[in-house]
CSV table of C-alpha atoms and ligand atoms in Angstrom, one decimal:
chain,number,residue,atom,x,y,z
M,234,UNK,CA,0.0,0.0,0.0
M,235,UNK,CA,3.0,2.3,0.3
M,236,UNK,CA,3.4,5.0,-2.3
M,237,UNK,CA,6.7,5.6,-4.0
M,238,UNK,CA,9.0,7.8,-2.0
M,239,UNK,CA,12.6,8.7,-2.2
M,240,UNK,CA,13.2,9.2,1.5
M,241,UNK,CA,13.0,6.6,4.2
M,242,UNK,CA,10.8,7.1,7.2
M,243,UNK,CA,11.5,5.5,10.6
M,244,UNK,CA,9.0,5.6,13.4
M,245,UNK,CA,10.3,5.5,17.0
M,246,UNK,CA,8.7,6.0,20.4
M,247,UNK,CA,8.3,9.7,21.2
M,248,UNK,CA,8.8,9.2,24.9
M,249,UNK,CA,9.1,6.1,27.1
M,250,UNK,CA,11.6,3.3,27.6
M,251,UNK,CA,12.6,2.7,24.0
M,252,UNK,CA,12.8,6.4,22.9
M,253,UNK,CA,16.4,7.2,23.9
M,254,UNK,CA,18.1,3.9,23.0
M,255,UNK,CA,16.3,3.9,19.7
M,256,UNK,CA,17.7,7.4,18.8
M,257,UNK,CA,21.1,6.4,20.1
M,258,UNK,CA,21.1,3.3,17.8
M,259,UNK,CA,20.1,5.3,14.8
M,260,UNK,CA,22.7,8.0,15.5
M,261,UNK,CA,25.3,5.3,15.8
M,262,UNK,CA,24.3,4.3,12.3
M,263,UNK,CA,25.3,7.7,11.1
M,264,UNK,CA,21.9,9.4,10.9
M,265,UNK,CA,21.3,12.9,12.0
M,266,UNK,CA,18.3,15.2,11.9
M,267,UNK,CA,17.2,18.7,11.9
M,268,UNK,CA,14.5,18.9,14.6
M,269,UNK,CA,11.2,20.7,13.9
M,270,UNK,CA,9.6,22.8,16.5
M,271,UNK,CA,6.9,20.3,17.4
M,272,UNK,CA,9.5,17.6,17.4
M,273,UNK,CA,7.2,15.0,16.0
M,274,UNK,CA,8.9,14.9,12.6
M,275,UNK,CA,12.7,15.1,12.3
M,276,UNK,CA,14.1,15.8,8.9
M,277,UNK,CA,17.1,13.6,8.0
M,278,UNK,CA,20.3,15.7,7.3
M,279,UNK,CA,23.1,13.2,6.8
M,280,UNK,CA,20.9,10.9,4.8
M,281,UNK,CA,17.4,11.1,3.4
M,282,UNK,CA,16.1,9.2,6.4
M,283,UNK,CA,13.4,11.0,8.4
M,284,UNK,CA,12.2,10.2,11.9
M,285,UNK,CA,8.6,10.2,13.1
M,286,UNK,CA,8.1,10.4,16.9
M,287,UNK,CA,4.9,8.5,17.8
M,288,UNK,CA,3.3,6.3,20.5
M,289,UNK,CA,4.8,2.8,20.3
M,290,UNK,CA,1.3,1.3,19.9
M,291,UNK,CA,0.9,3.2,16.6
M,292,UNK,CA,4.1,1.9,15.0
M,293,UNK,CA,2.9,-1.4,13.6
M,294,UNK,CA,-0.2,0.3,12.0
M,295,UNK,CA,2.0,3.0,10.5
M,296,UNK,CA,4.2,0.4,8.8
M,297,UNK,CA,1.1,-1.6,7.8
M,298,UNK,CA,-0.4,1.5,6.1
M,299,UNK,CA,2.9,2.4,4.4
M,300,UNK,CA,3.1,5.7,6.3
M,301,UNK,CA,6.4,4.6,7.7
M,302,UNK,CA,8.9,2.2,6.3
M,303,UNK,CA,10.6,1.0,9.5
M,304,UNK,CA,9.9,1.2,13.2
M,305,UNK,CA,11.7,0.5,16.4
M,306,UNK,CA,9.1,-1.1,18.7
M,307,UNK,CA,8.8,-3.9,21.3
M,308,UNK,CA,8.2,-7.4,19.9
M,309,UNK,CA,5.2,-7.5,22.3
M,310,UNK,CA,3.4,-4.8,20.4
M,311,UNK,CA,4.3,-6.2,17.0
M,312,UNK,CA,3.2,-9.7,17.9
M,313,UNK,CA,0.0,-8.5,19.5
M,314,UNK,CA,-1.1,-6.4,16.5
M,315,UNK,CA,-0.1,-9.2,14.1
M,316,UNK,CA,-2.3,-11.5,16.2
M,317,UNK,CA,-5.2,-9.1,16.0
M,318,UNK,CA,-4.8,-8.8,12.3
M,319,UNK,CA,-4.7,-12.6,11.9
M,320,UNK,CA,-7.9,-12.9,14.0
M,321,UNK,CA,-9.8,-10.8,11.5
M,322,UNK,CA,-8.3,-12.6,8.5
M,323,UNK,CA,-5.7,-9.9,7.5
M,324,UNK,CA,-2.3,-11.1,6.3
M,325,UNK,CA,0.9,-10.0,8.1
M,326,UNK,CA,1.7,-6.4,7.1
M,327,UNK,CA,5.2,-6.1,8.6
M,328,UNK,CA,8.0,-8.3,9.9
M,329,UNK,CA,10.7,-8.3,12.5
M,330,UNK,CA,14.0,-7.6,10.8
M,331,UNK,CA,16.5,-7.3,13.7
M,332,UNK,CA,16.4,-7.9,17.4
M,333,UNK,CA,18.1,-4.8,18.9
M,334,UNK,CA,19.3,-5.9,22.3
M,335,UNK,CA,17.6,-3.3,24.5
M,336,UNK,CA,14.2,-3.0,26.2
M,337,UNK,CA,14.3,-6.6,27.3
M,338,UNK,CA,11.2,-7.7,29.2
M,339,UNK,CA,8.8,-10.7,29.4
M,340,UNK,CA,5.1,-10.9,28.9
M,341,UNK,CA,4.1,-12.9,32.0
M,342,UNK,CA,1.1,-14.3,33.8
M,343,UNK,CA,1.1,-13.1,37.4
M,344,UNK,CA,-1.1,-14.3,40.2
M,345,UNK,CA,-1.8,-13.0,43.8
M,346,UNK,CA,1.2,-13.8,46.0
M,347,UNK,CA,-1.0,-15.9,48.3
M,348,UNK,CA,-2.0,-18.4,45.6
M,349,UNK,CA,-0.2,-21.7,44.9
M,350,UNK,CA,0.6,-22.1,41.2
M,351,UNK,CA,-0.3,-25.6,39.9
M,352,UNK,CA,-0.2,-24.8,36.2
M,353,UNK,CA,-2.3,-23.5,33.4
M,354,UNK,CA,-5.3,-25.8,34.1
M,355,UNK,CA,-5.8,-23.7,37.2
M,356,UNK,CA,-6.9,-20.8,35.0
M,357,UNK,CA,-10.1,-22.4,33.9
M,358,UNK,CA,-13.0,-20.0,34.3
M,359,UNK,CA,-10.9,-17.2,35.8
M,360,UNK,CA,-10.7,-13.6,34.6
M,361,UNK,CA,-7.3,-12.3,33.3
M,362,UNK,CA,-6.6,-8.6,32.8
M,363,UNK,CA,-4.2,-7.7,30.0
M,364,UNK,CA,-3.2,-5.2,27.4
M,365,UNK,CA,-2.3,-8.1,25.1
M,366,UNK,CA,-5.6,-9.9,24.4
M,367,UNK,CA,-4.6,-11.6,21.2
M,368,UNK,CA,-1.3,-13.1,22.5
M,369,UNK,CA,-3.1,-14.2,25.7
M,370,UNK,CA,-6.1,-15.7,23.8
M,371,UNK,CA,-3.7,-17.7,21.5
M,372,UNK,CA,-1.8,-18.9,24.5
M,373,UNK,CA,-4.9,-20.0,26.4
M,374,UNK,CA,-6.1,-21.8,23.3
M,375,UNK,CA,-2.8,-23.6,23.0
M,376,UNK,CA,-3.1,-24.6,26.7
M,377,UNK,CA,-6.7,-25.8,26.1
M,378,UNK,CA,-7.9,-23.5,28.9
M,379,UNK,CA,-11.1,-21.5,28.8
M,380,UNK,CA,-10.7,-18.2,30.7
M,381,UNK,CA,-12.0,-14.7,30.2
M,382,UNK,CA,-9.8,-12.0,28.9
M,383,UNK,CA,-10.4,-8.5,30.4
M,384,UNK,CA,-8.8,-5.9,28.2
M,385,UNK,CA,-7.2,-2.9,29.9
M,386,UNK,CA,-4.9,-0.3,28.2
M,387,UNK,CA,-2.9,0.4,31.3
M,388,UNK,CA,-2.5,0.0,35.1
M,389,UNK,CA,-3.2,-3.7,34.6
M,390,UNK,CA,-1.5,-4.7,37.8
M,391,UNK,CA,-4.2,-3.0,39.9
M,392,UNK,CA,-7.1,-5.1,38.5
M,393,UNK,CA,-6.9,-8.0,41.0
M,394,UNK,CA,-7.1,-5.6,43.9
M,395,UNK,CA,-10.0,-3.8,42.3
M,396,UNK,CA,-11.8,-7.1,41.7
M,397,UNK,CA,-12.1,-6.6,38.0
M,398,UNK,CA,-9.9,-9.6,37.3
M,399,UNK,CA,-8.5,-12.6,39.2
M,400,UNK,CA,-5.0,-12.4,37.8
M,401,UNK,CA,-3.0,-10.5,35.1
M,402,UNK,CA,-0.9,-10.9,32.0
M,403,UNK,CA,1.5,-8.0,31.6
M,404,UNK,CA,5.1,-7.0,30.8
M,405,UNK,CA,7.7,-7.6,33.5
M,406,UNK,CA,11.0,-5.9,33.4
M,407,UNK,CA,12.5,-5.5,36.9
M,408,UNK,CA,9.5,-7.1,38.6
M,409,UNK,CA,9.0,-4.0,40.8
M,410,UNK,CA,5.5,-3.3,39.6
M,411,UNK,CA,4.3,-6.8,40.3
M,412,UNK,CA,5.9,-6.8,43.8
M,413,UNK,CA,4.3,-3.4,44.6
M,414,UNK,CA,0.9,-4.9,43.8
M,415,UNK,CA,1.4,-8.2,45.7
M,416,UNK,CA,1.6,-10.3,42.5
M,417,UNK,CA,4.0,-13.0,41.5
M,418,UNK,CA,5.0,-14.1,38.0
M,419,UNK,CA,4.3,-17.7,37.1
M,420,UNK,CA,4.4,-18.2,33.3
M,421,UNK,CA,6.2,-16.5,30.4
M,422,UNK,CA,4.2,-16.0,27.2
M,423,UNK,CA,6.7,-14.0,25.3
M,424,UNK,CA,10.4,-12.9,25.5
M,425,UNK,CA,10.4,-9.4,24.3
M,426,UNK,CA,12.9,-6.7,23.4
M,427,UNK,CA,13.1,-3.8,21.0
M,428,UNK,CA,13.2,-4.8,17.4
M,429,UNK,CA,13.5,-3.2,14.0
M,430,UNK,CA,10.2,-3.8,12.1
M,431,UNK,CA,9.9,-3.3,8.4
M,432,UNK,CA,7.6,-4.1,5.5
M,433,UNK,CA,7.0,-7.6,4.2
M,434,UNK,CA,7.8,-6.7,0.6
M,435,UNK,CA,11.0,-5.3,-0.8
M,436,UNK,CA,11.1,-1.7,-1.9
M,437,UNK,CA,11.0,-1.1,-5.7
M,438,UNK,CA,12.2,2.5,-5.6
M,439,UNK,CA,15.3,4.4,-4.3
M,440,UNK,CA,14.4,3.4,-0.7
M,441,UNK,CA,15.8,-0.1,-1.5
M,442,UNK,CA,19.4,1.1,-1.5
M,443,UNK,CA,18.9,3.3,1.5
M,444,UNK,CA,17.3,0.4,3.4
M,445,UNK,CA,20.1,-2.0,2.6
M,446,UNK,CA,22.7,0.5,3.7
M,447,UNK,CA,20.8,1.2,7.0
M,448,UNK,CA,20.6,-2.5,7.7
M,449,UNK,CA,24.3,-3.0,6.9
M,450,UNK,CA,25.3,-0.1,9.3
M,451,UNK,CA,22.9,-1.4,12.0
M,452,UNK,CA,24.5,-4.9,11.8
M,453,UNK,CA,27.9,-3.3,12.3
M,454,UNK,CA,26.7,-1.3,15.3
M,455,UNK,CA,24.9,-4.3,16.8
M,456,UNK,CA,28.0,-6.6,16.4
M,457,UNK,CA,30.2,-4.1,18.2
M,458,UNK,CA,27.7,-3.9,21.1
M,459,UNK,CA,27.8,-7.7,21.7
T,645,PRP,C1,5.4,-1.5,31.9
T,645,PRP,C2,4.5,-2.7,32.1
T,645,PRP,C3,4.6,-2.9,33.6
T,645,PRP,C4,5.9,-2.3,34.0
T,645,PRP,C5,6.9,-3.4,34.3
T,645,PRP,O1,4.6,-0.4,32.1
T,645,PRP,O2,3.2,-2.5,31.6
T,645,PRP,O3,3.5,-2.2,34.2
T,645,PRP,O4,6.4,-1.6,32.9
T,645,PRP,O5,8.1,-3.0,34.7
T,645,PRP,P1,8.9,-3.4,36.0
T,645,PRP,O6,8.8,-4.9,36.0
T,645,PRP,O7,10.3,-2.9,35.9
T,645,PRP,O8,8.1,-2.8,37.2
T,645,PRP,P2,5.1,1.1,31.7
T,645,PRP,O9,5.7,1.7,33.0
T,645,PRP,O10,6.1,1.0,30.6
T,645,PRP,O11,3.8,1.9,31.3
T,645,PRP,P3,2.5,1.4,30.6
T,645,PRP,O12,2.0,0.3,31.3
T,645,PRP,O13,1.6,2.6,30.7
T,645,PRP,O14,2.9,1.1,29.2
T,646,ZN,ZN1,2.4,1.6,24.7
T,647,MG,MG1,2.4,-0.7,33.0
């Protein structure tokens, strides 16, 4: 669906955990930008590669619609939205091109600290709060468990205390948020980290050469970091 363009556009998180490391990675690849006053669009100076600063949740859709060519986004967000597309019969519209080695976290099931965990069968009939309904529904199906998924866009960890769910499925990094809400992690659904996402199809205009160069430079930067 993407129109012909001669500049590449990369979407990154405007603010949040992936924002700074994403910019640092792209800078290390030799990119530099002239910042606009609103700072949502940064015009590429060293190369014809522009930056779009957006909410991470919007990145998969921007690539799917051809508004952006690449995005730096958590695998969790990419997989969730791919799962949502699959559920309504849409084909994949983007793919993971590189794992970037920062923003590591896990999508986990967490239960009240006072519970004993005996395995997925225990979830039968319970209510699980999450911002990742597609990933969770697929996992529950694979486990052969019938539970209800309560979709929340944030503050998922408070749901058991409020009584709107029995347990949760959310991202865990340090584990501090779980501990603060008297929850304990019991199952990992997804190992996540920041990834470079891009289109499924190859470019057929001057973006092809630019994209190949960017990936080559990124591979060099990622190799040095290991
Ligand atoms: C994420 C995630 C958890 C928390 C986990 O939320 O949804 O709530 O971080 O991190 P921790 O294990 O180090 O405590 P974030 O603060 O990014 O905000 P959001 O939920 O609004 O996306
Ligand atoms: Zn988000
Ligand atoms: Mg949170």
